[in-house]
Tab-separated table of C-alpha atoms and ligand atoms in Angstrom:
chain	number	residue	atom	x	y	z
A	1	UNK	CA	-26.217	-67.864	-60.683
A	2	UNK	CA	-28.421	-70.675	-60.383
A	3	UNK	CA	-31.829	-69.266	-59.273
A	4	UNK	CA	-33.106	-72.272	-57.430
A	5	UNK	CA	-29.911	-73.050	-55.950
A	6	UNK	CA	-30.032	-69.093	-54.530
A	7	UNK	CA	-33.727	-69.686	-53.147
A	8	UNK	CA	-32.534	-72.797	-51.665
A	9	UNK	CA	-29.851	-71.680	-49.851
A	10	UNK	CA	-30.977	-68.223	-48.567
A	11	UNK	CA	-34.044	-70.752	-47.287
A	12	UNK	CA	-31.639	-72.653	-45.335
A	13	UNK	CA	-29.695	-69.724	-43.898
A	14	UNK	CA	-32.328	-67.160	-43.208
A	15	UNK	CA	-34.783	-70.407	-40.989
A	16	UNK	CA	-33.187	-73.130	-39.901
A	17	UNK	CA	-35.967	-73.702	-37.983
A	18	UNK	CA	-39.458	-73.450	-39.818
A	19	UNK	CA	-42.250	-72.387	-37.698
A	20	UNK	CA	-45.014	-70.991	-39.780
A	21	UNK	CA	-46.829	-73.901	-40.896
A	22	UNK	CA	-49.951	-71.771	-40.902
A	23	UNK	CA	-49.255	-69.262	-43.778
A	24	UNK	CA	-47.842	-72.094	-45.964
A	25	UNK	CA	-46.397	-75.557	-45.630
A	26	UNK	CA	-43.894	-77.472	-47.472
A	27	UNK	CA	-45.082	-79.320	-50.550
A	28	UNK	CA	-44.878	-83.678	-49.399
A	29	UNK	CA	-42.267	-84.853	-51.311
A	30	UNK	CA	-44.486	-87.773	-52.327
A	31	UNK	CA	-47.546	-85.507	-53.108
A	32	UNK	CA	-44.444	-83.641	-55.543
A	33	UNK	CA	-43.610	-87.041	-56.995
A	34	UNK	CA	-47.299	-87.635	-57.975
A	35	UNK	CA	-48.040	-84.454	-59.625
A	36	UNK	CA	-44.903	-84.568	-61.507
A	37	UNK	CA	-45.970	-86.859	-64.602
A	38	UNK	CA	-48.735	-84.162	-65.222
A	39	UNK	CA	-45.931	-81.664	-66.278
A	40	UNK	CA	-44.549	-84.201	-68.348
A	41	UNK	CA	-45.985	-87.375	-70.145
A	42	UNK	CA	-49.844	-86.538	-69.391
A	43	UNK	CA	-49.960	-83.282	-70.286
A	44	UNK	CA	-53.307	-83.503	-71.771
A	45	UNK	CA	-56.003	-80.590	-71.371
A	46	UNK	CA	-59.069	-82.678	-69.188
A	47	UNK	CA	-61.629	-80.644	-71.686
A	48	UNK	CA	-59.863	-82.803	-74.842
A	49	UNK	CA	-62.376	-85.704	-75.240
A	50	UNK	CA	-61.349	-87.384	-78.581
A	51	UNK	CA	-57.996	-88.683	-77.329
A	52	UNK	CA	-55.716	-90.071	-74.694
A	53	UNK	CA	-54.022	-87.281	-73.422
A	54	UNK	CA	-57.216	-85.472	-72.620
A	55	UNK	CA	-58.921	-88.830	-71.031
A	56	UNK	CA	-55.917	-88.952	-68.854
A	57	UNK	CA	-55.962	-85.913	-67.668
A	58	UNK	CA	-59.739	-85.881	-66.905
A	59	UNK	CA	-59.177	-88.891	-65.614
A	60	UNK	CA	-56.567	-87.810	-62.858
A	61	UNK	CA	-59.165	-84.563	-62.035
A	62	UNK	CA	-61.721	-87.162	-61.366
A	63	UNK	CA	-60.072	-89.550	-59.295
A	64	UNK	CA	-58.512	-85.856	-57.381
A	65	UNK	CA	-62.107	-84.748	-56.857
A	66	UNK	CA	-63.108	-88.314	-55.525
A	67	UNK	CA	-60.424	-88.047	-52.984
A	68	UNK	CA	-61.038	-84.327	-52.154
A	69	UNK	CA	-64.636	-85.359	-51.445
A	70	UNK	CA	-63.649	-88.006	-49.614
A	71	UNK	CA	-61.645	-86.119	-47.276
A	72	UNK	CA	-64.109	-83.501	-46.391
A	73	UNK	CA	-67.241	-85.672	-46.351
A	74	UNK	CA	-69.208	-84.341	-49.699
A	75	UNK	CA	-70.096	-86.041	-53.113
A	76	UNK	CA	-67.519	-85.594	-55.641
A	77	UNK	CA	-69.716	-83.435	-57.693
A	78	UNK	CA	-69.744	-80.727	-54.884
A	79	UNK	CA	-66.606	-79.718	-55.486
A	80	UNK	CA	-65.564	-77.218	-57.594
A	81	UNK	CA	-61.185	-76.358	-58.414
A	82	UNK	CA	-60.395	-72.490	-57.669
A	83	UNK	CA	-56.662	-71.040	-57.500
A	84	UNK	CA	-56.836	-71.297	-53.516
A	85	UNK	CA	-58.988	-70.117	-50.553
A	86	UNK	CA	-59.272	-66.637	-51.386
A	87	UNK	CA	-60.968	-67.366	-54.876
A	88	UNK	CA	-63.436	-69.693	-53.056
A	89	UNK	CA	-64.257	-67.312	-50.529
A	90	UNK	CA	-65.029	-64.302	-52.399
A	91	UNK	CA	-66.573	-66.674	-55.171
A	92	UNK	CA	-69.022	-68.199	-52.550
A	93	UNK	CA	-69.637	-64.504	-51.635
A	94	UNK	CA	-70.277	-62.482	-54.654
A	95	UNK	CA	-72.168	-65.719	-56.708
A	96	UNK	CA	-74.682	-65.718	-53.867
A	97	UNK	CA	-75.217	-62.353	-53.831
A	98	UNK	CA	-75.896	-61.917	-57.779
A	99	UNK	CA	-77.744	-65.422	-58.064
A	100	UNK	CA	-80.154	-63.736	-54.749
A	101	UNK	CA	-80.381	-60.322	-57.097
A	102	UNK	CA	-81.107	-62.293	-60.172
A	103	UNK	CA	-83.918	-64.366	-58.677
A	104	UNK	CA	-85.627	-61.365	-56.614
A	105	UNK	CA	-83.844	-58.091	-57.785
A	106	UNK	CA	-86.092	-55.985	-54.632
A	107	UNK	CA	-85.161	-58.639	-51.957
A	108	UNK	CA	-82.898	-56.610	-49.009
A	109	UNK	CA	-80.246	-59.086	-48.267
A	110	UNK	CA	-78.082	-59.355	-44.830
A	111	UNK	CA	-75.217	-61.587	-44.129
A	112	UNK	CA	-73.345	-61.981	-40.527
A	113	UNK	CA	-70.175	-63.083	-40.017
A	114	UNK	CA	-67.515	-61.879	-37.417
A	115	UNK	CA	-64.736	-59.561	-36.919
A	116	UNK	CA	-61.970	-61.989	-36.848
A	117	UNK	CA	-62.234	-63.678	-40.424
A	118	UNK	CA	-59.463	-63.686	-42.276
A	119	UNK	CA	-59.016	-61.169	-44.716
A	120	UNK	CA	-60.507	-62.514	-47.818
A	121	UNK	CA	-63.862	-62.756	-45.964
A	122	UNK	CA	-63.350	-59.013	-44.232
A	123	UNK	CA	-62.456	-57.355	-47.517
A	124	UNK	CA	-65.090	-59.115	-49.964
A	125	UNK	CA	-67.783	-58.201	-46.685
A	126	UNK	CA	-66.783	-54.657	-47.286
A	127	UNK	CA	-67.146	-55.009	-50.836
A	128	UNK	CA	-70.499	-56.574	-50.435
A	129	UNK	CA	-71.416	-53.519	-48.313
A	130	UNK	CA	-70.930	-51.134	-50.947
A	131	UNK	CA	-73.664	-53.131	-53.456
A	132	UNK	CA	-75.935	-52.475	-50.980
A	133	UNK	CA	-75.548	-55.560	-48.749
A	134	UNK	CA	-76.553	-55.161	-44.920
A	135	UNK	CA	-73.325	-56.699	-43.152
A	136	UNK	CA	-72.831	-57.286	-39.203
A	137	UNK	CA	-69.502	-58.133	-38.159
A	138	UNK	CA	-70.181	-60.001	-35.141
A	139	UNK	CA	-67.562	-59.402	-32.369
A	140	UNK	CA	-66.030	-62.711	-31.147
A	141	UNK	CA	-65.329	-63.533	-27.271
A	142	UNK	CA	-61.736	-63.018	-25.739
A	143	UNK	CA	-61.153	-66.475	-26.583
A	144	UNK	CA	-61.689	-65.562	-30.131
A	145	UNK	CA	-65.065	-67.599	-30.714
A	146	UNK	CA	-68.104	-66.504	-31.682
A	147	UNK	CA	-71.165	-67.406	-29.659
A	148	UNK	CA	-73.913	-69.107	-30.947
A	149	UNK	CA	-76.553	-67.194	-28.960
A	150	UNK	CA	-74.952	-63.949	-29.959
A	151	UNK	CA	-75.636	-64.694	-33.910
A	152	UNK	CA	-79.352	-66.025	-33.022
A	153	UNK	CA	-80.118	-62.787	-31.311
A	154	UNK	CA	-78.260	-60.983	-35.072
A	155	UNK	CA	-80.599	-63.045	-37.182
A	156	UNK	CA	-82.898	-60.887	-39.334
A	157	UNK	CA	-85.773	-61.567	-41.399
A	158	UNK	CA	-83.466	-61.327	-44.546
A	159	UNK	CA	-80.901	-62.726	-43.677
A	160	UNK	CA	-79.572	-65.275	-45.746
A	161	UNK	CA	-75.755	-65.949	-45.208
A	162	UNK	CA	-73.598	-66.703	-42.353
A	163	UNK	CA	-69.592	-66.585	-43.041
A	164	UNK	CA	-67.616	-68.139	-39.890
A	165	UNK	CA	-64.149	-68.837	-40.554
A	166	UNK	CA	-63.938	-72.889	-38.988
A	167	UNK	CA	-59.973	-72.242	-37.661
A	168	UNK	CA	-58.554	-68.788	-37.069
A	169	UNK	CA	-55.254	-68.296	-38.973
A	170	UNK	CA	-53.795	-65.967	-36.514
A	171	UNK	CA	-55.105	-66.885	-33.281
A	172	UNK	CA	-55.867	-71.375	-33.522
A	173	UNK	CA	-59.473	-70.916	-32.232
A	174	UNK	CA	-62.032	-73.333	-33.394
A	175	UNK	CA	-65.247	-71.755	-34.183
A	176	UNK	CA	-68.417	-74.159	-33.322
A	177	UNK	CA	-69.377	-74.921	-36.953
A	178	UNK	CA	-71.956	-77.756	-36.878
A	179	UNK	CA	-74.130	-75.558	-33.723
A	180	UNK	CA	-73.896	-72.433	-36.212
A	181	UNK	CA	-74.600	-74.133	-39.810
A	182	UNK	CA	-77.558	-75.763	-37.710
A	183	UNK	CA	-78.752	-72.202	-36.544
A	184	UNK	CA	-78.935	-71.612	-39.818
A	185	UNK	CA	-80.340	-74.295	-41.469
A	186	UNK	CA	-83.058	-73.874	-38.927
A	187	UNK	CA	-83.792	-70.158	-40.144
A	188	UNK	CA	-83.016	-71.626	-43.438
A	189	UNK	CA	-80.199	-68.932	-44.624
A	190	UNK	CA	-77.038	-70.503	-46.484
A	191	UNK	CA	-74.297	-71.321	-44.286
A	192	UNK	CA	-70.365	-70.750	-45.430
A	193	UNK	CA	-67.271	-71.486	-43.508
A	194	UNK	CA	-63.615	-70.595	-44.559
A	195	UNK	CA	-62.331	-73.944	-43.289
A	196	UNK	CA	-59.208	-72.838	-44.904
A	197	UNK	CA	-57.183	-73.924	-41.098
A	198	UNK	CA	-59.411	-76.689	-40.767
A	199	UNK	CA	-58.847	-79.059	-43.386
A	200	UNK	CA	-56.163	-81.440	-42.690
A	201	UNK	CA	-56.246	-80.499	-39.140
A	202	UNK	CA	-59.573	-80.998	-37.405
A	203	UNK	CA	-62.311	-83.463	-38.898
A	204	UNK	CA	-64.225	-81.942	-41.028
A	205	UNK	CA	-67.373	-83.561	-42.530
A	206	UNK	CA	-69.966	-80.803	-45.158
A	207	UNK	CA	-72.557	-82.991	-45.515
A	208	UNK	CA	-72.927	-83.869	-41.474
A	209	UNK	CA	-72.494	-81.082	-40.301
A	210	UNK	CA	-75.009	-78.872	-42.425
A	211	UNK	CA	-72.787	-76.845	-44.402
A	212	UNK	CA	-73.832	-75.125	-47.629
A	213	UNK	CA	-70.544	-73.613	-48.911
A	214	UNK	CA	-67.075	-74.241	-47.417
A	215	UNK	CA	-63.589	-73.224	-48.913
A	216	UNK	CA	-60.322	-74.302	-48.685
A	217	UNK	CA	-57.046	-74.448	-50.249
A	218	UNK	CA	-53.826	-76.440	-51.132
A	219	UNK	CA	-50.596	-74.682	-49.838
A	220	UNK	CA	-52.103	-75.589	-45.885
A	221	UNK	CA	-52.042	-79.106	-46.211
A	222	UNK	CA	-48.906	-80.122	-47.909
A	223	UNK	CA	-50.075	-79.703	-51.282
A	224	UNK	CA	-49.015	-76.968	-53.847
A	225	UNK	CA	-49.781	-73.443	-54.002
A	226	UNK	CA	-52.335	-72.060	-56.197
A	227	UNK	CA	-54.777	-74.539	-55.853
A	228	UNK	CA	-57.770	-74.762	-53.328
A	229	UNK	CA	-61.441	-75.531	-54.236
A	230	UNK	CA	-65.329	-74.404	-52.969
A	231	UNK	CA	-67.962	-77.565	-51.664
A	232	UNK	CA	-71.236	-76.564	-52.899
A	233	UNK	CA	-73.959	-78.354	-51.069
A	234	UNK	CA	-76.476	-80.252	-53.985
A	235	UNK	CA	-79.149	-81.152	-52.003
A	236	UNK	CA	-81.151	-80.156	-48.812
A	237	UNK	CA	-80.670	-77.676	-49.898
A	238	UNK	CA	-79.335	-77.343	-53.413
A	239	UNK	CA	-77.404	-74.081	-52.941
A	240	UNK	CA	-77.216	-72.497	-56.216
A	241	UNK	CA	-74.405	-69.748	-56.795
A	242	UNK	CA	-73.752	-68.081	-60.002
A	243	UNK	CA	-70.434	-68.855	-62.262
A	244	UNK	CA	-67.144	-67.092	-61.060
A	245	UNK	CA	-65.742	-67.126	-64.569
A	246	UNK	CA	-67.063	-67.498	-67.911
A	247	UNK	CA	-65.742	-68.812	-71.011
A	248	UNK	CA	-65.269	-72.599	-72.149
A	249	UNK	CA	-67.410	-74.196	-69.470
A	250	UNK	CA	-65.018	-76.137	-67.484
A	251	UNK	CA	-66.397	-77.409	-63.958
A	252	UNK	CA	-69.937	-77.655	-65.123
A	253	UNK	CA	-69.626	-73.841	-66.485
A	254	UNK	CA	-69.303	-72.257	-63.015
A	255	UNK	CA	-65.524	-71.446	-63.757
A	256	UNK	CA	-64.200	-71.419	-66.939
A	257	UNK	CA	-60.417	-71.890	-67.706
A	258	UNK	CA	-58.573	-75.108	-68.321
A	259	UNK	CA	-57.819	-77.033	-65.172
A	260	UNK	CA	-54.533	-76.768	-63.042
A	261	UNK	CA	-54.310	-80.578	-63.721
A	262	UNK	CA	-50.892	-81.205	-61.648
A	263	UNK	CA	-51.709	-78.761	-58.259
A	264	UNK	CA	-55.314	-80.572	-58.661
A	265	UNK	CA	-53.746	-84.001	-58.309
A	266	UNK	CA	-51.684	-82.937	-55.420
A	267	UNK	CA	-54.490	-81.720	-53.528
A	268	UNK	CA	-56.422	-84.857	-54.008
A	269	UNK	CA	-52.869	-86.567	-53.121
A	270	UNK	CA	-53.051	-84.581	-49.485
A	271	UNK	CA	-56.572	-85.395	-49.050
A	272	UNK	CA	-55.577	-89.116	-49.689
A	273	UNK	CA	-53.268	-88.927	-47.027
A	274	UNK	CA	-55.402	-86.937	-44.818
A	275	UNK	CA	-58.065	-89.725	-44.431
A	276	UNK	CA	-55.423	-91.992	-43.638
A	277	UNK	CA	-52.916	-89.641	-41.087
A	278	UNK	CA	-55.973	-86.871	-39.911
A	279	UNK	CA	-56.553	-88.596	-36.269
A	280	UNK	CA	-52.743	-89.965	-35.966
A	281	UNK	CA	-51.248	-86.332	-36.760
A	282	UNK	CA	-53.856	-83.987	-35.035
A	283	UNK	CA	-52.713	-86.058	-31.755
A	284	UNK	CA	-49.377	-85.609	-32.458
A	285	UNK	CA	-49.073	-82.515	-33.131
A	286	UNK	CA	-51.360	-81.338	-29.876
A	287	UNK	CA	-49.370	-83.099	-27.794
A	288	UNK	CA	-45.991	-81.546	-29.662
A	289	UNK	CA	-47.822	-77.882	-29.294
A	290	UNK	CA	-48.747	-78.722	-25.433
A	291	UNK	CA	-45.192	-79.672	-24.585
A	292	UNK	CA	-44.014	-76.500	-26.417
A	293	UNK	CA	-46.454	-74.232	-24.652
A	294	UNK	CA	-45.262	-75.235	-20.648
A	295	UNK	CA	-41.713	-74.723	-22.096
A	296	UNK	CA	-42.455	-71.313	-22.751
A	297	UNK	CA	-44.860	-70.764	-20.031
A	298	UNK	CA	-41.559	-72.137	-17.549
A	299	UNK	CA	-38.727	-69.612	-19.745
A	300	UNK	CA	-41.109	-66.800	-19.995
A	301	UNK	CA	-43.020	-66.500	-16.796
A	302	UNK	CA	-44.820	-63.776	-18.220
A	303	UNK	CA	-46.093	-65.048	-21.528
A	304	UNK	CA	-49.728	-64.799	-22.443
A	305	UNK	CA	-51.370	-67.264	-24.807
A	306	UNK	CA	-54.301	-65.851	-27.148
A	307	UNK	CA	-56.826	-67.783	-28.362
A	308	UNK	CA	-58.960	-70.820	-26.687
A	309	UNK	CA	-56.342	-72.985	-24.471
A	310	UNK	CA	-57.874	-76.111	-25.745
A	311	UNK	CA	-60.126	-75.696	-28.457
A	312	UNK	CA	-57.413	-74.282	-30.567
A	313	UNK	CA	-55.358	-75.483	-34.197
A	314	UNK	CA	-53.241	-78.569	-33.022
A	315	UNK	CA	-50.715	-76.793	-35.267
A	316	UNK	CA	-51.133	-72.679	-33.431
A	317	UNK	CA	-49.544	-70.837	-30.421
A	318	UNK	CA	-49.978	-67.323	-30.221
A	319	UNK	CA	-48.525	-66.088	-27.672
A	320	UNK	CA	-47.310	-62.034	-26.128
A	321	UNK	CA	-44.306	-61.628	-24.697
A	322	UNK	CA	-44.755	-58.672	-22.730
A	323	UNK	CA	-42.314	-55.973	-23.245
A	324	UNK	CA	-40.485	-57.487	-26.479
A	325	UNK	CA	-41.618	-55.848	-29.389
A	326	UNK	CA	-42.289	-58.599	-32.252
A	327	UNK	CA	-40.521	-55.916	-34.700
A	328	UNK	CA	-37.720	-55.731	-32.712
A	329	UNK	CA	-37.470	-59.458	-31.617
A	330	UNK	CA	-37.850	-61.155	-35.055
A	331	UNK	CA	-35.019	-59.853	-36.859
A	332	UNK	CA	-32.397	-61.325	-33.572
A	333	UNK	CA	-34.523	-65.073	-34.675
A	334	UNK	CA	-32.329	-64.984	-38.442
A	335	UNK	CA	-32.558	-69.238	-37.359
A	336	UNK	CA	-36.256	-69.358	-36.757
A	337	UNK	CA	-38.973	-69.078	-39.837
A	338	UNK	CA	-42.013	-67.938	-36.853
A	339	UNK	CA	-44.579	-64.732	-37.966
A	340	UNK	CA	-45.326	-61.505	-35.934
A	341	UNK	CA	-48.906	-61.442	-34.439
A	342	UNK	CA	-49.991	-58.700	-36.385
A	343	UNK	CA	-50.794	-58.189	-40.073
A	344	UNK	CA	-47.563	-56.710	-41.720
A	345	UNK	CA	-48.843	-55.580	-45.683
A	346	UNK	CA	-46.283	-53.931	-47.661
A	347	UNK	CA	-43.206	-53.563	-45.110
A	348	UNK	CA	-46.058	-51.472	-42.480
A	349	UNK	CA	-46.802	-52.785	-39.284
A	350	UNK	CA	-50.840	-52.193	-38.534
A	351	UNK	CA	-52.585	-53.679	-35.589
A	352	UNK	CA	-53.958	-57.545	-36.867
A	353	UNK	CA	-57.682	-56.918	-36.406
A	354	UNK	CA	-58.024	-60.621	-34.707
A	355	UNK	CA	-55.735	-59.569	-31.531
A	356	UNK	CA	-58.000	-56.074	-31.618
A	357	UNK	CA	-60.886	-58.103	-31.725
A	358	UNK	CA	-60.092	-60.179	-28.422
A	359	UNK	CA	-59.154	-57.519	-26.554
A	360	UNK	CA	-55.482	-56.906	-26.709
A	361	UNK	CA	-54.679	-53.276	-26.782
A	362	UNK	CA	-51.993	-52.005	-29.244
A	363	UNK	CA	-48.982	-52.239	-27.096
A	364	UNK	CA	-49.479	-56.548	-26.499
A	365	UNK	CA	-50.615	-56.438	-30.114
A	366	UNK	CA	-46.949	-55.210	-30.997
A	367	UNK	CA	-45.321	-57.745	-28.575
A	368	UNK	CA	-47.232	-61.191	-30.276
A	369	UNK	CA	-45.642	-64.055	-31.918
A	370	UNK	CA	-47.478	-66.885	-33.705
A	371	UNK	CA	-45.597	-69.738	-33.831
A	372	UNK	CA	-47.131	-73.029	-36.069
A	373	UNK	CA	-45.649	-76.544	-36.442
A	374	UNK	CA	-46.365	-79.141	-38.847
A	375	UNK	CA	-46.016	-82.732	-40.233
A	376	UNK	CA	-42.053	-82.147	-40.164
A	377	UNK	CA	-41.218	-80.069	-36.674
A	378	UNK	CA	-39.260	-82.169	-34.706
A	379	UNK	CA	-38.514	-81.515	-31.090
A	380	UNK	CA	-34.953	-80.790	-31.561
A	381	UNK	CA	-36.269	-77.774	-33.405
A	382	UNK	CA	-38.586	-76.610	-31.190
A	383	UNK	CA	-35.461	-77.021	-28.465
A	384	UNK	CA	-33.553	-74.985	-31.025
A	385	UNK	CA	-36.348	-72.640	-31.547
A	386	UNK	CA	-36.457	-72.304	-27.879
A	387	UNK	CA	-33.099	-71.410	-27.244
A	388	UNK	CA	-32.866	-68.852	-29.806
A	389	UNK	CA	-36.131	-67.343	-28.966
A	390	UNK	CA	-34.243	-67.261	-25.048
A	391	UNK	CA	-31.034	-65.734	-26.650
A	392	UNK	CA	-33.360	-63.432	-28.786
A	393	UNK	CA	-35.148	-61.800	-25.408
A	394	UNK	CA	-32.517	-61.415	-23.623
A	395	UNK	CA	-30.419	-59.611	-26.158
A	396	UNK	CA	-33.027	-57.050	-26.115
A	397	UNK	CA	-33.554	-56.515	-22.661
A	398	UNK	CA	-29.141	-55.877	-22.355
B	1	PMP	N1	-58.508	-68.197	-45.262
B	1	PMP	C1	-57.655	-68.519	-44.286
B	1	PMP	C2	-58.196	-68.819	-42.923
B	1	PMP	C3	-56.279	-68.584	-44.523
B	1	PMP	O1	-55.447	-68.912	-43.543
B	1	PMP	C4	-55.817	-68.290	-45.831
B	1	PMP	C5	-54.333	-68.323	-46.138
B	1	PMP	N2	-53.585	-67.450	-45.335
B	1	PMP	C6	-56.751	-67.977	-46.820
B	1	PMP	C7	-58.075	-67.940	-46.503
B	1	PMP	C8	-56.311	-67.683	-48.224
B	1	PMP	O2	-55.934	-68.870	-48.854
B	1	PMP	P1	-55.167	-68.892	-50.241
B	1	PMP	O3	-53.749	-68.571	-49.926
B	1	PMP	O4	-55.353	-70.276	-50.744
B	1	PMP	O5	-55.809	-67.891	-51.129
């Protein structure tokens, strides 16, 4: 049987309704058309210099970095490709900490960041650790922001990172990023933000706002998957990191490998658009997620949202339905493409460490829903969505 055909049509009969715009959204048909001659006719390897294949190819990287850099406010030499988010983030981790060890092997290093990052931050943290790394994992507030004044009082005398995720995945709360990266610059230690939920959804300006490392990635902004890339800062300061990957050199040697040239043209294709569309579809989509939120708040008297009510993803509700197990719940939604509140990894169900670290105790943990929307939710799905999620509720209280 026809594999695609298969995906496409268990797609279309498992969600009608997709509602999960922040774990992945759908590639832009027009970002899709775009990257498509770079599978075909300009196939070209960017590192080929004596012909027109490779010219073209480097070509199309250069004009993708322009626009990524224009999107995010940096020079177009500040960014650097990686396969997504994760790669930046641990990257922008782990060449800190061996370019700090190179230049002063005896220096004690400590880095803060919080208990609510997302896992790519938590895990390479814990990593760090065991190299001998001092780590504090900040707690956030109930609102799932951390507090300025709380990391001043964490501030050491060698300390020299800060990691603050910019938009929490899970829970939509928006970290204050310029007030921290200026804490920092102030005790001059390097300043990183996952901006991973950010990008394409808030403005976001590096050079403004003081930051000295900031990843991000493709998949969350309409682009393809596999592609994301890390800012690094090249002046006041120059923030030096060491390579990720050796080998042939590409990206000024700091990760070798031949480029991704297609999923690099469709980020710089979303990052296009996202200068053009950022203030249009962030209002939008506020007012869409508003709307959405008093519907539930007038079906489900009961409902609880988590996260900051205002300062929050224009895209993320997450919300606890008291009493209705997510486990139990999701599987009655076959229409509706929304995620459980809490991290499921390899078929388990564990408590998500963001809802532990606002405060909700195991039980509301269990009953959570996050439910995202995106450049193509319309509001006769989120009437459909509605309605099922009603059906859905009551079935398990019969
Ligand atoms: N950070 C955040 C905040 C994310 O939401 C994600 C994706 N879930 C990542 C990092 C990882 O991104 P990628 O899938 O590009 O590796």
């Amino acid at each position: 049987m026809d594999l695609q055909l298969s995906a496409e049509k268990s797609i279309k009969a498992a969600a009608a309704v997709y509602l999960d715009y922040n774990a992945t959204t759908p590639l832009d048909p027009e970002v899709y058309r775009l990257m498509e001659p770079y599978f075909k006719e300009y196939f070209g390897n960017p590192s080929s210099a004596s012909h027109q294949w490779g010219w073209n190819a480097e070509n199309a990287v250069q004009k993708a970095r322009m626009q990524v850099a224009g999107f995010i406010g940096s020079k177009a030499s500040e960014i650097t490709f990686t396969s997504g988010a994760t790669e930046a983030n641990n990257w922008a981790i782990f060449g800190l900490i061996t370019k700090l060890r190179e230049t002063n092997p005896q220096e004690p290093l400590h880095f803060i960041t919080s208990n609510v990052e997302h896992s790519s931050i938590m895990k390479a943290m814990m990593a760090a650790q065991k190299m001998g790394v001092e780590v504090d994992f900040l707690p956030v507030n109930s609102l799932g922001q951390i507090e300025v004044e709380h990391v001043a009082r964490a501030i050491k005398p060698h300390t020299r990172l800060m990691s603050f995720i910019w938009v929490n995945n899970e829970i939509g709360s928006i970290n204050p990023i310029p007030e921290l990266a200026k804490l920092a610059k102030e005790k001059n230690i390097y300043f990183h933000t996952d901006a991973t939920q950010a990008v394409g959804k808030i403005p976001v300006h590096a050079t403004n706002m003081g930051i000295d490392l900031m990843s991000f990635s493709g998949h969350k902004i309409y682009g393809p998957k596999g592609v994301g890339a890390l800012y690094i800062r090249s002046a006041n300061p120059k923030v030096e990191i060491n390579p990720l990957i050796y080998g042939g050199g590409q990206e000024k040697g700091l990760r070798s490998g031949t480029l991704n040239v297609p999923a690099i043209v469709g980020l710089g294709a979303c990052c296009e658009y996202g200068v053009k569309h950022l203030e249009t579809e962030n209002a939008r989509l506020t007012e869409m997620r508003e709307a959405f939120w008093n519907r539930l708040q007038f079906t489900f008297s009961d409902i609880r949202l988590n996260g900051h009510p205002s300062e929050r993803s224009p895209i993320n509700l997450n919300v606890t339905l008291p009493g209705c197990r997510s486990e139990e719940l999701i599987p009655r939604l076959k229409k509706v493409g929304i995620s459980t509140g809490s991290a499921c990894s390899s078929g388990s169900m564990s408590m998500s460490h963001v809802l532990k670290g606002i405060g909700l105790t195991p039980e509301q943990a269990a009953c959570t829903l996050r439910i995202s929307i995106g450049r193509w939710t319309t509001e006769e799905e989120l009437h459909q969505a509605l309605e099922a999620l009603k059906t859905a509720v009551a079935g398990l209280n019969t």
